[in-house]
Every structure is written in C-alpha cells, then in structure tokens.
Short mmCIF file of C-alpha atoms and ligand atoms in Angstrom, two decimals:
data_model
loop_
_atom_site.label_atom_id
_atom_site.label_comp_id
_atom_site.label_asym_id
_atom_site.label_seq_id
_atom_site.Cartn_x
_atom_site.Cartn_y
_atom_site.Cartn_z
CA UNK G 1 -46.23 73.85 37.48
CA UNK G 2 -44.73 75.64 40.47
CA UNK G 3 -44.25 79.44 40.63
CA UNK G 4 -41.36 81.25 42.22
CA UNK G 5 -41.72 83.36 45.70
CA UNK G 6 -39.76 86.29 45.70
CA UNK G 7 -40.02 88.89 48.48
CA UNK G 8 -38.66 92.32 48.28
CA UNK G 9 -37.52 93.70 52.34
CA UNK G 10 -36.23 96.86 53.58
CA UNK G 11 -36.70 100.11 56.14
CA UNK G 12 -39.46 102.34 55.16
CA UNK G 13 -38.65 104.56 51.98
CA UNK G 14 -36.21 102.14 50.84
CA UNK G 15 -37.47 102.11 47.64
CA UNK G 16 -38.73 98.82 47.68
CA UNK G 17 -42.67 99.18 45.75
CA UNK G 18 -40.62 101.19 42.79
CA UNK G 19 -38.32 98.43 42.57
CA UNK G 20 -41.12 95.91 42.71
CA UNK G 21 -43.15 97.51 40.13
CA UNK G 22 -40.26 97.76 37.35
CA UNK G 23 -39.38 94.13 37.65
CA UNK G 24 -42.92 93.21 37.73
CA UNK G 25 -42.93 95.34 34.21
CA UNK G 26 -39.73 93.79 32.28
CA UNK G 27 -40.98 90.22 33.88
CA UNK G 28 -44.43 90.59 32.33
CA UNK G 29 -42.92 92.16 29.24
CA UNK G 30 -40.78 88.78 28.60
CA UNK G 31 -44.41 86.94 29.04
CA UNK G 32 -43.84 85.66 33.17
CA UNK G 33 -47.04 85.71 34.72
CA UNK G 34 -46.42 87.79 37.30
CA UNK G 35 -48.63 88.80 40.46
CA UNK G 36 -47.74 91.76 42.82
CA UNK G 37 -49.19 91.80 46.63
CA UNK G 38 -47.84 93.31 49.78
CA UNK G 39 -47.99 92.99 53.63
CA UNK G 40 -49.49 93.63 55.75
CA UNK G 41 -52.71 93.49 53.19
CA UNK G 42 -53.17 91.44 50.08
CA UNK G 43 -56.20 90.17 50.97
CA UNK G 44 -60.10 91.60 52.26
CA UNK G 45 -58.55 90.49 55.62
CA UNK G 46 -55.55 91.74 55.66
CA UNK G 47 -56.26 95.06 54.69
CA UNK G 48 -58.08 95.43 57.46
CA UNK G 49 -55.37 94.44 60.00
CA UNK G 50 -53.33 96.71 57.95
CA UNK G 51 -55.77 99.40 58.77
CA UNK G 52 -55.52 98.68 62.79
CA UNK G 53 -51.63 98.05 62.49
CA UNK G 54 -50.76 100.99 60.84
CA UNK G 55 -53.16 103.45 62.09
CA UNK G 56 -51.13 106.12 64.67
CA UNK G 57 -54.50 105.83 66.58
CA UNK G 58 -53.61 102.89 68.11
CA UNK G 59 -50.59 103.48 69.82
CA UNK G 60 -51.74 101.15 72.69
CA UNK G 61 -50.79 98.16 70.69
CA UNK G 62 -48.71 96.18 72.80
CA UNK G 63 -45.32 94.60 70.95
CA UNK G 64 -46.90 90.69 70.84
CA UNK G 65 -50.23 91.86 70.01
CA UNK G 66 -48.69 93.22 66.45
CA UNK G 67 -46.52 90.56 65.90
CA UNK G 68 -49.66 88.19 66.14
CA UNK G 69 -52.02 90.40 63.86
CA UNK G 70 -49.25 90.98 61.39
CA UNK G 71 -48.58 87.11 61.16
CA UNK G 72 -52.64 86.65 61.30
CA UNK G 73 -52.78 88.99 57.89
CA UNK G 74 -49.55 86.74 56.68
CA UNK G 75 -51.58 83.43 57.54
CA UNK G 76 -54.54 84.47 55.02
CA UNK G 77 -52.35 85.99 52.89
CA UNK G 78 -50.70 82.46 52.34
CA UNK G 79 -54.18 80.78 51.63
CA UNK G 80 -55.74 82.84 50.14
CA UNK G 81 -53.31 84.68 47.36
CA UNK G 82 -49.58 83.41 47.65
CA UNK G 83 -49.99 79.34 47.28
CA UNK G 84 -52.69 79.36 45.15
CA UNK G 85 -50.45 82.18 42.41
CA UNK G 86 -47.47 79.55 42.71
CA UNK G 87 -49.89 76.72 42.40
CA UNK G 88 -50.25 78.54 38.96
CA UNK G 89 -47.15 78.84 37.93
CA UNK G 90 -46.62 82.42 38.66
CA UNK G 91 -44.31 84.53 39.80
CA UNK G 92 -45.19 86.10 42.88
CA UNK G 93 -43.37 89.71 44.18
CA UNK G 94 -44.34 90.62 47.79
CA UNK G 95 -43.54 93.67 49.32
CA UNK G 96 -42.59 92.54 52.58
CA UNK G 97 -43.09 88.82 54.25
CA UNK G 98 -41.74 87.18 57.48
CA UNK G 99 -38.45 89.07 57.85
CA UNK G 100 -40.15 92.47 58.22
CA UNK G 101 -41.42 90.85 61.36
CA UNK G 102 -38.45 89.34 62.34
CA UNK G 103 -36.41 92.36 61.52
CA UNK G 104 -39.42 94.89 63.09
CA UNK G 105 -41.34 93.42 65.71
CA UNK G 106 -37.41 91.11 67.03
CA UNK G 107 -34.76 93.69 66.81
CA UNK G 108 -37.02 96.72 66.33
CA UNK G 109 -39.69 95.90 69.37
CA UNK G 110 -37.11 93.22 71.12
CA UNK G 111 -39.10 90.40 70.76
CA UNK G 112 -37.71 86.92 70.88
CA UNK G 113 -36.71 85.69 67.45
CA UNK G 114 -37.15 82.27 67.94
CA UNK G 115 -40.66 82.75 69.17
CA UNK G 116 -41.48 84.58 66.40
CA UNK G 117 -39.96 81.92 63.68
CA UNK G 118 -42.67 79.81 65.56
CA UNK G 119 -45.43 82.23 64.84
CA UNK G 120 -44.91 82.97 61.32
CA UNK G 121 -44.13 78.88 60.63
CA UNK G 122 -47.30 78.25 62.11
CA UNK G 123 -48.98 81.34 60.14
CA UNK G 124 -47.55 80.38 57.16
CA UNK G 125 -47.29 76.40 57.08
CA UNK G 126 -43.55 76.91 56.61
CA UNK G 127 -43.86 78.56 52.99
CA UNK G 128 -40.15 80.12 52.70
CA UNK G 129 -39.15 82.79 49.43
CA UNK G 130 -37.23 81.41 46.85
CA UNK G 131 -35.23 84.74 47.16
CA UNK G 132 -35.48 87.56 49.71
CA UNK G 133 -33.95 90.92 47.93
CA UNK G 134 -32.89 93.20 50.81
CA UNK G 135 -32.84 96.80 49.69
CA UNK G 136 -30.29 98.23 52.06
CA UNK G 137 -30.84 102.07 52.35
CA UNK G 138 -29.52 104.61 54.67
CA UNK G 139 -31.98 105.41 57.78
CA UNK G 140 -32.09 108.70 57.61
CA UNK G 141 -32.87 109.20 53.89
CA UNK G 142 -36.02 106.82 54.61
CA UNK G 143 -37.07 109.09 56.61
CA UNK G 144 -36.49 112.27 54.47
CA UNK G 145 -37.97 110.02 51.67
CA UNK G 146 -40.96 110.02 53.34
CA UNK G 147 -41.49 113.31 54.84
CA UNK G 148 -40.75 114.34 51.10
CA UNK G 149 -43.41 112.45 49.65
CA UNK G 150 -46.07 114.46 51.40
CA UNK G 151 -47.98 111.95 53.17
CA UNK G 152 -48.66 111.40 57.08
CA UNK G 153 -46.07 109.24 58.22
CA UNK G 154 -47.83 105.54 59.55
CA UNK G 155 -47.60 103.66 63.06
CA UNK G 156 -44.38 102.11 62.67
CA UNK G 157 -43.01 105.19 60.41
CA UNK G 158 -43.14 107.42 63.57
CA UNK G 159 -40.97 105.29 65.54
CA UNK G 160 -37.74 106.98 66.06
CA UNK G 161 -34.46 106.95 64.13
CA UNK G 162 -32.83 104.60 66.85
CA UNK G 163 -36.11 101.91 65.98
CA UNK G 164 -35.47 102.01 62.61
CA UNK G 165 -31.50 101.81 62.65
CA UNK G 166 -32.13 98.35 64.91
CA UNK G 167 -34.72 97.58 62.04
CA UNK G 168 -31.68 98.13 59.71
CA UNK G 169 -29.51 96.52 61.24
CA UNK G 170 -31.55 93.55 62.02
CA UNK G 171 -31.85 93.15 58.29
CA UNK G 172 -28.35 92.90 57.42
CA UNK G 173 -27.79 90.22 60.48
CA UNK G 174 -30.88 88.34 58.91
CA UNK G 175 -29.22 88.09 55.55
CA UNK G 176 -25.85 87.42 56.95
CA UNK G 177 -27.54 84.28 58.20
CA UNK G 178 -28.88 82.75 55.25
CA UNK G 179 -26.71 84.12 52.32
CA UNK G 180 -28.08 81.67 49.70
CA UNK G 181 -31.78 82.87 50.27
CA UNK G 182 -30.73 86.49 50.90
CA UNK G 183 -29.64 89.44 48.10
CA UNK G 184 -28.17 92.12 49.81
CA UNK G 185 -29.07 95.13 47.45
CA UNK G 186 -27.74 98.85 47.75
CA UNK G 187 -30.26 100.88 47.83
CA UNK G 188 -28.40 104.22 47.93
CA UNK G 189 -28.25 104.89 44.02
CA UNK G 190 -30.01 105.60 41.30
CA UNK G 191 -33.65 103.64 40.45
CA UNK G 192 -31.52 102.12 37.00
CA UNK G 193 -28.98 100.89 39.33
CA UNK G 194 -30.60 99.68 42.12
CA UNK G 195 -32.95 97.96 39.07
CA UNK G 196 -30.08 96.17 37.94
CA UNK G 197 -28.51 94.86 40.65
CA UNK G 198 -31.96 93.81 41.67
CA UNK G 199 -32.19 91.22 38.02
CA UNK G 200 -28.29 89.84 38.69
CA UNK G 201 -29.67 88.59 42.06
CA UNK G 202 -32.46 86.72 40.52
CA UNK G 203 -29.99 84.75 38.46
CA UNK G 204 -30.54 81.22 38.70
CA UNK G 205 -34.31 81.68 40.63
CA UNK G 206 -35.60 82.71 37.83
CA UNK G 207 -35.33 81.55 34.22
CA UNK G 208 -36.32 85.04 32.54
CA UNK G 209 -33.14 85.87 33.87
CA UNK G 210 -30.08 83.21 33.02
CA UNK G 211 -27.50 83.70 33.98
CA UNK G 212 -24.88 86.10 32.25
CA UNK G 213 -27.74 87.65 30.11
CA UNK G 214 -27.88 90.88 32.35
CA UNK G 215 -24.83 92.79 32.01
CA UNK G 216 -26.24 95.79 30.36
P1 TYD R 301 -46.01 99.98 54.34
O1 TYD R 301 -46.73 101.25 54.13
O2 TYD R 301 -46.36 98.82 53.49
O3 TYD R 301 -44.49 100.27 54.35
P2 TYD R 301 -43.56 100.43 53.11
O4 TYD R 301 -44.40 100.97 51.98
O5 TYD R 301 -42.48 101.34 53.57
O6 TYD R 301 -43.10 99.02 52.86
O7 TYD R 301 -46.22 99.64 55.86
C1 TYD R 301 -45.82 98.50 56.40
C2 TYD R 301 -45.22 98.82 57.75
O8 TYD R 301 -45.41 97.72 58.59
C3 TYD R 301 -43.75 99.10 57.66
O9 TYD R 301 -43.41 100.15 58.54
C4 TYD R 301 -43.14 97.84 58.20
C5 TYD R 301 -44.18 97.29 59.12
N1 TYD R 301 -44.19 95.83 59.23
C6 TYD R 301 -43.84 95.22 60.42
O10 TYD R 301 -43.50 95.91 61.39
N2 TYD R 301 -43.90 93.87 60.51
C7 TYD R 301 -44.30 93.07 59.48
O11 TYD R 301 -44.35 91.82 59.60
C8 TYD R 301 -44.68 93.71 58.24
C9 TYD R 301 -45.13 92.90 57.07
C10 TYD R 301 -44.60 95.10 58.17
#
C-alpha cells in the first residue's frame, strides 16, 4: 500500500502548523492513518541541524552552507520517517519540504535554483509531494503574527521584510510553475476558511476527500 505526501509551504506565521494540525484531526477522525513531521527536524538528526540553522547565534552561516544542512536534515528525514510512513500506507503532512528551500535559500538568499533542484534530488532520491498546499499570507501580518505570539523571533525570522516579500513571492512563481502539484491557498481569512479551502484542494489526492463531498 502506498501513502500520500502532502506538504504544507508558506512565509513564517502563515498559519501553516494550525492548518496542519486540523486536517491531521478530521483525517484521523475519518480513520486515515495520518503522521505529522516538519522541517527542518523530524528526526534525532534533524533537530539538531534545526538547532544550528535556526539559532540567531550563528549569523555567520554563509547562504550554501544552509542550503546544504537544510537539505542534509531533508536527506534523513526521507530515510528515516517520510518513505518508510508511505511505505505504510499513511498519510504523511509536512510542514515545510524542498520548496521552502527553493523559495528561501533561491529567491530569499539568491541562490541558483537549478543548483539547488540538484541538491535536494540528490538529498531526497527524487521523492516529490503528491500535493504542495501554499498558504499565501500577507508579509507583514507574518511578522506581526509572530511578534504577537510572544516568542524570540528565529534566524531566518529576523531577516527583513524585503527577504521575506522575495520569499513570498518566490512561492507564488514556484506554484505558477507546476499548477497540478501546487494549491495556492489564501491565507488571509479566518482558520474555518482557510480550513476549507485547504480539504477542496486535496480533492482527488486523497480519497477521504472525493470529490464534491466538501461543500459545507
Ligand atoms: P519554523 O519555526 O519551522 O518556521 P515556521 O513554524 O514558520 O514554519 O522554522 C523554519 C524556518 O526555516 C523558516 O523560517 C523557514 C526556514 N527554512 C528554510 O529557509 N529553508 C528550508 O529548506 C526549510 C525547510 C526551512
């Protein structure tokens, strides 16, 4: 039995671990096995790279130096938690994957797309999402989002606003390019609304969620 890979992207305090949470609820609540892992993290590894990549204490990192550690965390991520879950049959919802590098490390840091399509295929032996849900949100509420929520902004978080509008816009040129893979999602409403946007674009991935059965 094969699982289904769906990845949820978007600029920081987009909503996107809410989101991820709910759907993991009503999936597991219709009886989907359903695992939940993020990135950079997910595994013993990872978190540790997390810990270096996110840490404001190591602002020396150079631009190709995090684009290799974050697709090192994504290669043992693969391994060791993602292919094994679909091997399962489960369904797998991942806060973040390779387009938070493309869209942060390319248009945020500059570095060349292509060459870092041939990291992450390399890190991740060319595992692609079944669906990518892109939860477009307004820069500057991300960034009141997370001053709001109390807690020291990260690494990447302190970049400023023009970083994370590239990051945005990066995004939207990312889905642009692959429409049948991509969901673009507005983020700028309410949790409910955002929520159900978020099942219609799993129509046809995933069979919890036929088609036409969502229009509540
Ligand atoms: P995290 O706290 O998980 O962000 P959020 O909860 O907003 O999703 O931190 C992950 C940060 O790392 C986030 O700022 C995006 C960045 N990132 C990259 O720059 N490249 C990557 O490949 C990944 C996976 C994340």
């Amino acid at each position: 039995m094969k699982g289904k890979f769906i990845v949820f992207e978007g600029i920081d305090g987009s909503g996107k671990t809410t989101q991820l949470k709910l759907l993991g609820e009503k999936l597991a609540a219709l009886g989907c096995p359903v695992l939940y892992t993020r990135e950079p993290g997910g595994t013993r590894v990872g978190e540790k790279v997390r810990e270096l990549l996110l840490n404001p204490q190591y602002g020396e990192l150079v631009p190709r130096a995090e684009a290799l550690l974050y697709a090192a965390a994504r290669a043992q991520h693969v391994e060791q938690v993602i292919l094994p879950a679909l091997k399962q049959g489960k369904v797998v919802l991942c806060d973040r994957y390779i387009d938070s590098s493309l869209a942060y490390q390319g248009f945020g840091r500059g570095l060349d797309l292509s060459l870092l399509e041939q990291i992450n295929r390399a890190a991740t032996a060319g595992l692609i999402p079944d669906r990518v849900l892109l939860l477009d949100f307004c820069c500057d509420c991300g960034v009141d989002r997370i001053s709001r929520s109390g807690r020291g902004a990260d690494r990447i978080e302190r970049e400023d606003q023009e970083f994370h509008r590239r990051v945005r816009r990066g995004y939207l040129t990312l889905a642009a390019r692959d429409p049948q893979r991509y969901r673009v999602i507005d983020a700028n409403r309410s949790i409910e609304e955002v929520q159900r946007d978020l099942i219609r674009a799993l129509e046809g991935v995933l069979d919890a969620f036929p088609a036409g059965n969502n229009r509540s």
